[in-house]
PDB file of C-alpha atoms in Angstrom:
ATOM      1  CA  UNK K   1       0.000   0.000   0.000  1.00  0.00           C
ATOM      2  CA  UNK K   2       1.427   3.213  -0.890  1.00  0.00           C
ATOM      3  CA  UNK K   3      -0.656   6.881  -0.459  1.00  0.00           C
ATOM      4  CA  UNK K   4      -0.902   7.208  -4.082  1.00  0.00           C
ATOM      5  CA  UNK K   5      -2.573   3.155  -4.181  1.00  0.00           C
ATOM      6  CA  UNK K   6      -5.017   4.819  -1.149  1.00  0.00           C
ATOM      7  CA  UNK K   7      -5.316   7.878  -3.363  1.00  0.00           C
ATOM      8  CA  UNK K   8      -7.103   6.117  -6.524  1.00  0.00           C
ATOM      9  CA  UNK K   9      -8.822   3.899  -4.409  1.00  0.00           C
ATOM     10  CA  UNK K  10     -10.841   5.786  -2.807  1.00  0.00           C
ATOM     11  CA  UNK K  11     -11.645   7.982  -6.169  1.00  0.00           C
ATOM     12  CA  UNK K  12     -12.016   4.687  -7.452  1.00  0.00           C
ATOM     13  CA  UNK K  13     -14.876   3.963  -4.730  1.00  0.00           C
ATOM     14  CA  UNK K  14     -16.701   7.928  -4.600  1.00  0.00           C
ATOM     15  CA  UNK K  15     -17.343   6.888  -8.491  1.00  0.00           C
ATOM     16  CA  UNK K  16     -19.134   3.312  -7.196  1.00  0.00           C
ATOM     17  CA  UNK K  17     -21.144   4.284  -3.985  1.00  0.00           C
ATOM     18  CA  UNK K  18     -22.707   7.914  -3.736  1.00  0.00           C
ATOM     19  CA  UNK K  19     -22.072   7.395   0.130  1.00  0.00           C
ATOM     20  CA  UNK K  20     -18.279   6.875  -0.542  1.00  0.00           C
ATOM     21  CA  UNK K  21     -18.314   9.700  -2.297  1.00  0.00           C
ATOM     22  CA  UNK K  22     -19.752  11.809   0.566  1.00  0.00           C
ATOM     23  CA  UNK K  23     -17.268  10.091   2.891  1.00  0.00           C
ATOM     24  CA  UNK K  24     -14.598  10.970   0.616  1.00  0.00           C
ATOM     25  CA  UNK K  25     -15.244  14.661   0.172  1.00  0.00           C
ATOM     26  CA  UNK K  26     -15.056  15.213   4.098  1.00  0.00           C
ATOM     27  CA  UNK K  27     -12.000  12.898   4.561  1.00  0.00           C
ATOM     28  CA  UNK K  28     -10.352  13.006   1.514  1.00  0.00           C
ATOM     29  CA  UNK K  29      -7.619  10.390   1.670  1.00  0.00           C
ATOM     30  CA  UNK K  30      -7.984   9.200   5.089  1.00  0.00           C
ATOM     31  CA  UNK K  31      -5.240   7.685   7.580  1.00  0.00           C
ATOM     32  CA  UNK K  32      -4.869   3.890   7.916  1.00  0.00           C
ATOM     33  CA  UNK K  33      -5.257   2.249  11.038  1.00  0.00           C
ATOM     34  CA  UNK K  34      -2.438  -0.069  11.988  1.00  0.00           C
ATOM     35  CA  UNK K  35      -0.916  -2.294  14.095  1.00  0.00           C
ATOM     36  CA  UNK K  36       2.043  -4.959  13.827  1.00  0.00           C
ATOM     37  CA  UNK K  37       0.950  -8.681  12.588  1.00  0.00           C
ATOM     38  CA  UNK K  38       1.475 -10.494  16.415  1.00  0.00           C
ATOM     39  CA  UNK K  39      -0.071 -12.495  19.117  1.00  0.00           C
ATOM     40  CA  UNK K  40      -0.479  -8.728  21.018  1.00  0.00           C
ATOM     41  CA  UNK K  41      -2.469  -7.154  19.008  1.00  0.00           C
ATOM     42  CA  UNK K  42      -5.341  -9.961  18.024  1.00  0.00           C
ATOM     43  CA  UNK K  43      -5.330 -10.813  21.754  1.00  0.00           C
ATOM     44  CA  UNK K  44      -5.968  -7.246  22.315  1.00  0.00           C
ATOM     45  CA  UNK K  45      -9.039  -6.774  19.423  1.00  0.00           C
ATOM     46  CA  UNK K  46     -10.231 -10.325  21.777  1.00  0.00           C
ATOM     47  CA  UNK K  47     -10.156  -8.013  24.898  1.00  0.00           C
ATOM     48  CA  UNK K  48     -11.898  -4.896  23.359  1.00  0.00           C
ATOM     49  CA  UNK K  49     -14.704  -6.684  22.433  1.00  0.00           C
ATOM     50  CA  UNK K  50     -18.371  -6.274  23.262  1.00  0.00           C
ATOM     51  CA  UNK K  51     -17.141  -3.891  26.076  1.00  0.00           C
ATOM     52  CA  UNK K  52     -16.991   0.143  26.351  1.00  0.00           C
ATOM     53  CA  UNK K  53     -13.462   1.335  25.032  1.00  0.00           C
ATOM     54  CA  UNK K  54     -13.152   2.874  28.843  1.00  0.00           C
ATOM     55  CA  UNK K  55     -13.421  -0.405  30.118  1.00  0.00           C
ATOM     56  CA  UNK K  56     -11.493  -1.928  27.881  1.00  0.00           C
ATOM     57  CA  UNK K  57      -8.409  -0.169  27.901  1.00  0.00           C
ATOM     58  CA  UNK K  58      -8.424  -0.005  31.733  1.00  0.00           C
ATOM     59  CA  UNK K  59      -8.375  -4.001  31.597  1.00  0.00           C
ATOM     60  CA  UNK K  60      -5.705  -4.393  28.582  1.00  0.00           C
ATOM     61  CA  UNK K  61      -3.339  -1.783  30.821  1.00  0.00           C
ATOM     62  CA  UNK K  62      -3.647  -4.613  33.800  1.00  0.00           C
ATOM     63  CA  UNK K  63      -2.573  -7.187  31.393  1.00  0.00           C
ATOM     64  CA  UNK K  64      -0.008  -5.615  30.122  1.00  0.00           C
ATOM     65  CA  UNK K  65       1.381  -4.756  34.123  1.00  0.00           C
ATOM     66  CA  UNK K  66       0.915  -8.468  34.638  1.00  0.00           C
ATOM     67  CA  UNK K  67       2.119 -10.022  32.139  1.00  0.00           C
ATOM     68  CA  UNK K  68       4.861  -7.187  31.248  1.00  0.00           C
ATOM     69  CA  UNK K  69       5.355  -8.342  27.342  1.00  0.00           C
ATOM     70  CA  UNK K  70       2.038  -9.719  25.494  1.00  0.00           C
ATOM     71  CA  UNK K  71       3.299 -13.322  24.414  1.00  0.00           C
ATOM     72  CA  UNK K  72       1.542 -16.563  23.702  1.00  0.00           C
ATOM     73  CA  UNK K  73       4.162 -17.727  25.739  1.00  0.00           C
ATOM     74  CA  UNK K  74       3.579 -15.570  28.734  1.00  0.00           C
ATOM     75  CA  UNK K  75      -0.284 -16.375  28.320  1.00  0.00           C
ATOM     76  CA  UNK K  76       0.054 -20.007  28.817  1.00  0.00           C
ATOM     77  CA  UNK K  77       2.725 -20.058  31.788  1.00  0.00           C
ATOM     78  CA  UNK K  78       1.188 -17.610  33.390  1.00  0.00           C
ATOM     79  CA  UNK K  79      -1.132 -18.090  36.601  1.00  0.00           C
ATOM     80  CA  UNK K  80      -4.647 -17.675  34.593  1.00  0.00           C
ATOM     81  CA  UNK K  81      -6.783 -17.091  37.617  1.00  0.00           C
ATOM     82  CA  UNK K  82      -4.298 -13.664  38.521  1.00  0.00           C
ATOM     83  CA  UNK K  83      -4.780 -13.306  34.457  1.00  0.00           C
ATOM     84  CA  UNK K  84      -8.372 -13.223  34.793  1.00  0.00           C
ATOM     85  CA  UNK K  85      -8.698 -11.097  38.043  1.00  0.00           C
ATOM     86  CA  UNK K  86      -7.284  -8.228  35.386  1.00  0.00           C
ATOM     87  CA  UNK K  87     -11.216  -8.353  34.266  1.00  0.00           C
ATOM     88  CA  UNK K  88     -10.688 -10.263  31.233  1.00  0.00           C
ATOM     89  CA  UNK K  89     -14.379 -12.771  31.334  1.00  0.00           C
ATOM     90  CA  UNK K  90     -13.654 -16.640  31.598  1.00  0.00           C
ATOM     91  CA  UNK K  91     -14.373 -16.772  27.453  1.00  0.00           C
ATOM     92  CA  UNK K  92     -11.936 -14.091  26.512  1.00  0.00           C
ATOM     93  CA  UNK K  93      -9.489 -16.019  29.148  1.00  0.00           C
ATOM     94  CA  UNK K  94     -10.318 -19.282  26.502  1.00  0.00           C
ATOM     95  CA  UNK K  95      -9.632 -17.412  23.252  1.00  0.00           C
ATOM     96  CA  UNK K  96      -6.419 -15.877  24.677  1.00  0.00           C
ATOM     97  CA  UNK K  97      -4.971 -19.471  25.581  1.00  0.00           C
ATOM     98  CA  UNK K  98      -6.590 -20.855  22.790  1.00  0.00           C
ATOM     99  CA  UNK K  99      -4.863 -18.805  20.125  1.00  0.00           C
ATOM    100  CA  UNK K 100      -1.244 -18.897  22.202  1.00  0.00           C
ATOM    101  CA  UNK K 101      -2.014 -22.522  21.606  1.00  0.00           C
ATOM    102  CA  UNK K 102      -2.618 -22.140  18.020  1.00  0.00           C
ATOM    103  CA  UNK K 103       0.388 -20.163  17.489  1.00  0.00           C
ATOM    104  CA  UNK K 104       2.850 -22.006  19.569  1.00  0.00           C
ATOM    105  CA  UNK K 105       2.341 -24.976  17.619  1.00  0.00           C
ATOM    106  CA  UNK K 106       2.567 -23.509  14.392  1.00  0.00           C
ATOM    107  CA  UNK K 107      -1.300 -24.047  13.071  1.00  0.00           C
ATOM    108  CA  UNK K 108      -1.486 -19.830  13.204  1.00  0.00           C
ATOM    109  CA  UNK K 109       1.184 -18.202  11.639  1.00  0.00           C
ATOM    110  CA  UNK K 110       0.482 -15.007  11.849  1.00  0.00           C
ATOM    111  CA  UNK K 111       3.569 -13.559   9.654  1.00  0.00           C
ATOM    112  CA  UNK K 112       2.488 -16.128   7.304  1.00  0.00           C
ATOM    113  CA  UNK K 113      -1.151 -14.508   7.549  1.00  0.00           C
ATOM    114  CA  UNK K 114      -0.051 -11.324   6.791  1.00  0.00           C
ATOM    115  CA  UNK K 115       1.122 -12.359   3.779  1.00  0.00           C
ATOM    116  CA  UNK K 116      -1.189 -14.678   2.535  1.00  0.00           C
ATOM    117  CA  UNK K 117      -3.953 -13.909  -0.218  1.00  0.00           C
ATOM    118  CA  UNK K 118      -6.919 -12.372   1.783  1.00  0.00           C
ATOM    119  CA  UNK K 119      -9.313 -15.956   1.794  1.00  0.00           C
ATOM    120  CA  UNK K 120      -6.626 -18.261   2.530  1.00  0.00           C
ATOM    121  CA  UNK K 121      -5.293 -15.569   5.412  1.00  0.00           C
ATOM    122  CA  UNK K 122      -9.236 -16.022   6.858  1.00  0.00           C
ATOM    123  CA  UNK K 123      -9.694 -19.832   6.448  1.00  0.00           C
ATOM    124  CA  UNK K 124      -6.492 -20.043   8.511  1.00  0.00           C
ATOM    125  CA  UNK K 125      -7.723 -17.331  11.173  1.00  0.00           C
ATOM    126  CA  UNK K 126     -11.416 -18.703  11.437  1.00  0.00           C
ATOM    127  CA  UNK K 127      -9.643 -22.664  12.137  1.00  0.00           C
ATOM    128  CA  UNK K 128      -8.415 -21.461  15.456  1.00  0.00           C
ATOM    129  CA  UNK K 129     -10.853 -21.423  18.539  1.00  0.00           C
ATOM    130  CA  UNK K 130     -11.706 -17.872  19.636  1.00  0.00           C
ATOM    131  CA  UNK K 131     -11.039 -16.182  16.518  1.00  0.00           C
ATOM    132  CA  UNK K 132     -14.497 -14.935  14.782  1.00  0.00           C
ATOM    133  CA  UNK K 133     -15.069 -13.388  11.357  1.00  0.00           C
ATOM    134  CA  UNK K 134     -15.095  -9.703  12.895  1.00  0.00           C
ATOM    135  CA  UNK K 135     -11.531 -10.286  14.478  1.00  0.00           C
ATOM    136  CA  UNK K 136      -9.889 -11.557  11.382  1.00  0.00           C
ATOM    137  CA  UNK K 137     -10.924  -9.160   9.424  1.00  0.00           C
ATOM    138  CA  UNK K 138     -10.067  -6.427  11.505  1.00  0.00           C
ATOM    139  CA  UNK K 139      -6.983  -8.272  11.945  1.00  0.00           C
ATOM    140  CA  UNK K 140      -6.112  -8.092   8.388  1.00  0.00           C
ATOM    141  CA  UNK K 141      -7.512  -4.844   7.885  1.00  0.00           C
ATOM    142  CA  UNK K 142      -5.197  -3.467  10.671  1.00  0.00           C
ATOM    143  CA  UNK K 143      -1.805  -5.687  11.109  1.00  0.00           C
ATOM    144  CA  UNK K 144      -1.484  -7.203   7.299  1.00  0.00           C
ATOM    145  CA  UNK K 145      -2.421  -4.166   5.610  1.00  0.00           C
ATOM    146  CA  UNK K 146      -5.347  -5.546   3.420  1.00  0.00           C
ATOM    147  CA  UNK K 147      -6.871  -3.217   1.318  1.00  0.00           C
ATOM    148  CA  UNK K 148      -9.609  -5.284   0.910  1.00  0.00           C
ATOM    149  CA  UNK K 149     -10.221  -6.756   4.448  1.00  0.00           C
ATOM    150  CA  UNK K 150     -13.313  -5.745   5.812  1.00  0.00           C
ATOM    151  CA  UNK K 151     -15.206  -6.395   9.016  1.00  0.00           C
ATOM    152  CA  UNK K 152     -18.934  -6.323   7.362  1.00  0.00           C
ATOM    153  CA  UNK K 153     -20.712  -6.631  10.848  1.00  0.00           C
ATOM    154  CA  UNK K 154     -19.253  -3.667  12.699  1.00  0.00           C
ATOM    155  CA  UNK K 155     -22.514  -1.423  13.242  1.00  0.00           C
ATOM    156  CA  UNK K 156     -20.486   1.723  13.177  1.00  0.00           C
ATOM    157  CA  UNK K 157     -19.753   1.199   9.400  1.00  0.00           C
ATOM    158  CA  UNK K 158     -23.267   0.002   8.703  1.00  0.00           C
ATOM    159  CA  UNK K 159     -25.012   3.631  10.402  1.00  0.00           C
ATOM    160  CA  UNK K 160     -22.035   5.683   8.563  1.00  0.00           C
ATOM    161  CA  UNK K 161     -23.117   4.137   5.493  1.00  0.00           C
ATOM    162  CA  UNK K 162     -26.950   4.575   6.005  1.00  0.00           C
ATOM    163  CA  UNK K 163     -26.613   8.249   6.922  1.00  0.00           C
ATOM    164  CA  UNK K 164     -24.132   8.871   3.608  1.00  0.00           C
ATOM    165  CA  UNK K 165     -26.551   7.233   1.968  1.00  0.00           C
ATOM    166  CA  UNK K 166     -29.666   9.014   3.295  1.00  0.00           C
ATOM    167  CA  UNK K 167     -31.165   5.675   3.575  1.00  0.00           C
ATOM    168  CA  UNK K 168     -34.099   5.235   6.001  1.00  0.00           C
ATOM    169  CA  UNK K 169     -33.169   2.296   7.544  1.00  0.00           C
ATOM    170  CA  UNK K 170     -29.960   0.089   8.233  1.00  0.00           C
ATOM    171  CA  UNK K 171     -28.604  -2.488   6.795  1.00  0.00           C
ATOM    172  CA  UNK K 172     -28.675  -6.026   8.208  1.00  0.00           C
ATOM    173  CA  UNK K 173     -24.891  -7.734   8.460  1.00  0.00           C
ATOM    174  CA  UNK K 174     -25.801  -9.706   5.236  1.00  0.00           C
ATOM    175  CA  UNK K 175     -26.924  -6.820   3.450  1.00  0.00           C
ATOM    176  CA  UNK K 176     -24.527  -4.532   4.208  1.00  0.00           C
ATOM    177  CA  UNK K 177     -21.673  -7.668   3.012  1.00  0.00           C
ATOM    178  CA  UNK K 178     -23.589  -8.247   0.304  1.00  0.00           C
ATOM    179  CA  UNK K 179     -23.316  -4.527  -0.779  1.00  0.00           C
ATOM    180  CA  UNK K 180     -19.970  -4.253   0.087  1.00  0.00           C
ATOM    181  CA  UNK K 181     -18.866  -6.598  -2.661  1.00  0.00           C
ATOM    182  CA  UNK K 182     -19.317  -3.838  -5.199  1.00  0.00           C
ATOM    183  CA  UNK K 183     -16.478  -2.068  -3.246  1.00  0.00           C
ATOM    184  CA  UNK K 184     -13.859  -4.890  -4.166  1.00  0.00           C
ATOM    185  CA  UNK K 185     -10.623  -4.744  -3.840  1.00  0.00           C
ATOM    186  CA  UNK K 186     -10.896  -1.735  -1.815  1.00  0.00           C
ATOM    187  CA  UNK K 187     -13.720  -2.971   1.210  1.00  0.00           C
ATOM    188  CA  UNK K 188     -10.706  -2.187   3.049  1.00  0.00           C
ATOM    189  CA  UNK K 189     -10.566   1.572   1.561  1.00  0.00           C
ATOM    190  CA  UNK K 190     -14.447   1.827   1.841  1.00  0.00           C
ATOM    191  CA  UNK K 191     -14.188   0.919   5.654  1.00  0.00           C
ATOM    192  CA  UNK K 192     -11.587   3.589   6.335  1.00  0.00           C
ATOM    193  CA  UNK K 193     -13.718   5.814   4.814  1.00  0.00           C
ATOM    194  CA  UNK K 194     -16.728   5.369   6.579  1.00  0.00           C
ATOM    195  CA  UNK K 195     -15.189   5.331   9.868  1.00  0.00           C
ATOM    196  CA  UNK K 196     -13.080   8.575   8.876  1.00  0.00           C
ATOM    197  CA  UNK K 197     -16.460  10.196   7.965  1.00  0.00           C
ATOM    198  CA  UNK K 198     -17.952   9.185  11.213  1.00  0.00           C
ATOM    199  CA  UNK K 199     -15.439  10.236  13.378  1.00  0.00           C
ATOM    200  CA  UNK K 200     -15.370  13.567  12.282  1.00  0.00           C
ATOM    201  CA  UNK K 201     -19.318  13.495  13.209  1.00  0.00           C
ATOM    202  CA  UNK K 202     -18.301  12.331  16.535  1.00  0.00           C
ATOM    203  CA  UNK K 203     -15.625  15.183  16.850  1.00  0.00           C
ATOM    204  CA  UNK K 204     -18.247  17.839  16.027  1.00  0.00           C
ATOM    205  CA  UNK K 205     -20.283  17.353  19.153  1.00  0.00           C
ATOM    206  CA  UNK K 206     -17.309  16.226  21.435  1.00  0.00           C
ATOM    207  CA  UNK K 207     -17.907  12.605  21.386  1.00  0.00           C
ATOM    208  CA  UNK K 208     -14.572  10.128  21.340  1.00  0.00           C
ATOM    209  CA  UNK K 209     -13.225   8.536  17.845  1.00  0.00           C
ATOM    210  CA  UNK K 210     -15.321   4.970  16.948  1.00  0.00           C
TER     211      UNK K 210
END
């Protein structure tokens, strides 16, 4: 990915999707999210999940005192009831060792991931226990760079995309993926987008980034 690749994509997408195009004129060429392809940061999108972002960095921070570096190793020699007390709920606890499992043993490789064409990089993400369609996605989206990686469920994308739209209603998850497919090979692009556009919504009445 290079800013000029970003650049025609999403010109590429404002001519597909009048909403796109909306997106794009507020946030032009927007910035990419990222994070490094490792056991830290998908054990981290496991611990954000279906919490506040409040509550979820407060918990993350204790895990990261505990444990002091974010390891598969660390996560499975580690006393898991002190690993829990951190707030992390007895599920999340399961995906964590389950994926330090996965990639000790060499069934996740998540350089290999990274690198992989974007289906075969989700077939091996969605074999491991604990690792949903929404994570790998935003896993790929985030650490491997994907510019067409995109986490069709997140309801933040879905109400950007029906207020750009000027659509009445939203879009149900199977909808909304069904639509995005006239974004390919920039979903990726068209996600950035839509959460660039939002956020600057947010930051107009004082509200934090999505």
């Amino acid at each position: 990915m290079t800013p000029r690749k970003l650049k025609a994509a999403c010109e590429e997408l404002a001519r597909r999707d009048i909403a796109l195009e909306r997106a794009y004129r507020v946030v032009r060429v927007p910035e990419w999210r990222k994070g490094d392809a490792t056991y830290a940061v998908l054990a981290k999108m496991i611990a954000y999940q279906q919490i506040t972002t409040k509550a979820a960095t407060t918990i993350w921070g204790r895990v990261e005192d505990f444990l002091g570096e974010v390891t598969p190793e660390a996560v499975l020699a580690c006393d898991q009831e002190a690993l829990r007390a951190c707030g992390l709920s007895r599920p999340k606890l399961a995906h964590l060792n389950s994926i330090a499992e996965a990639v000790v043993s060499g069934a996740l490789n998540l350089e290999r991931v990274a690198a992989a064409e974007i289906d075969s990089a989700r077939a091996e993400m969605l074999a491991v226990r604990g690792i949903g369609p929404w994570t790998a996605d935003l896993f790929l989206l985030y650490a491997a760079r994907n510019m067409d990686a995109f986490p069709a469920g997140d309801v933040g994308l879905m109400e950007a995309h029906k207020r750009l739209g000027g659509y009445t209603t939203r879009m149900t998850n199977k909808e909304f993926s069904d639509w995005a497919e006239r974004w390919r090979p920039y979903r990726g692009v068209a996600a950035h987008l839509l959460w660039g556009w939002l956020n600057a919504e947010r930051a107009k009445t004082g509200q934090p980034p999505a």
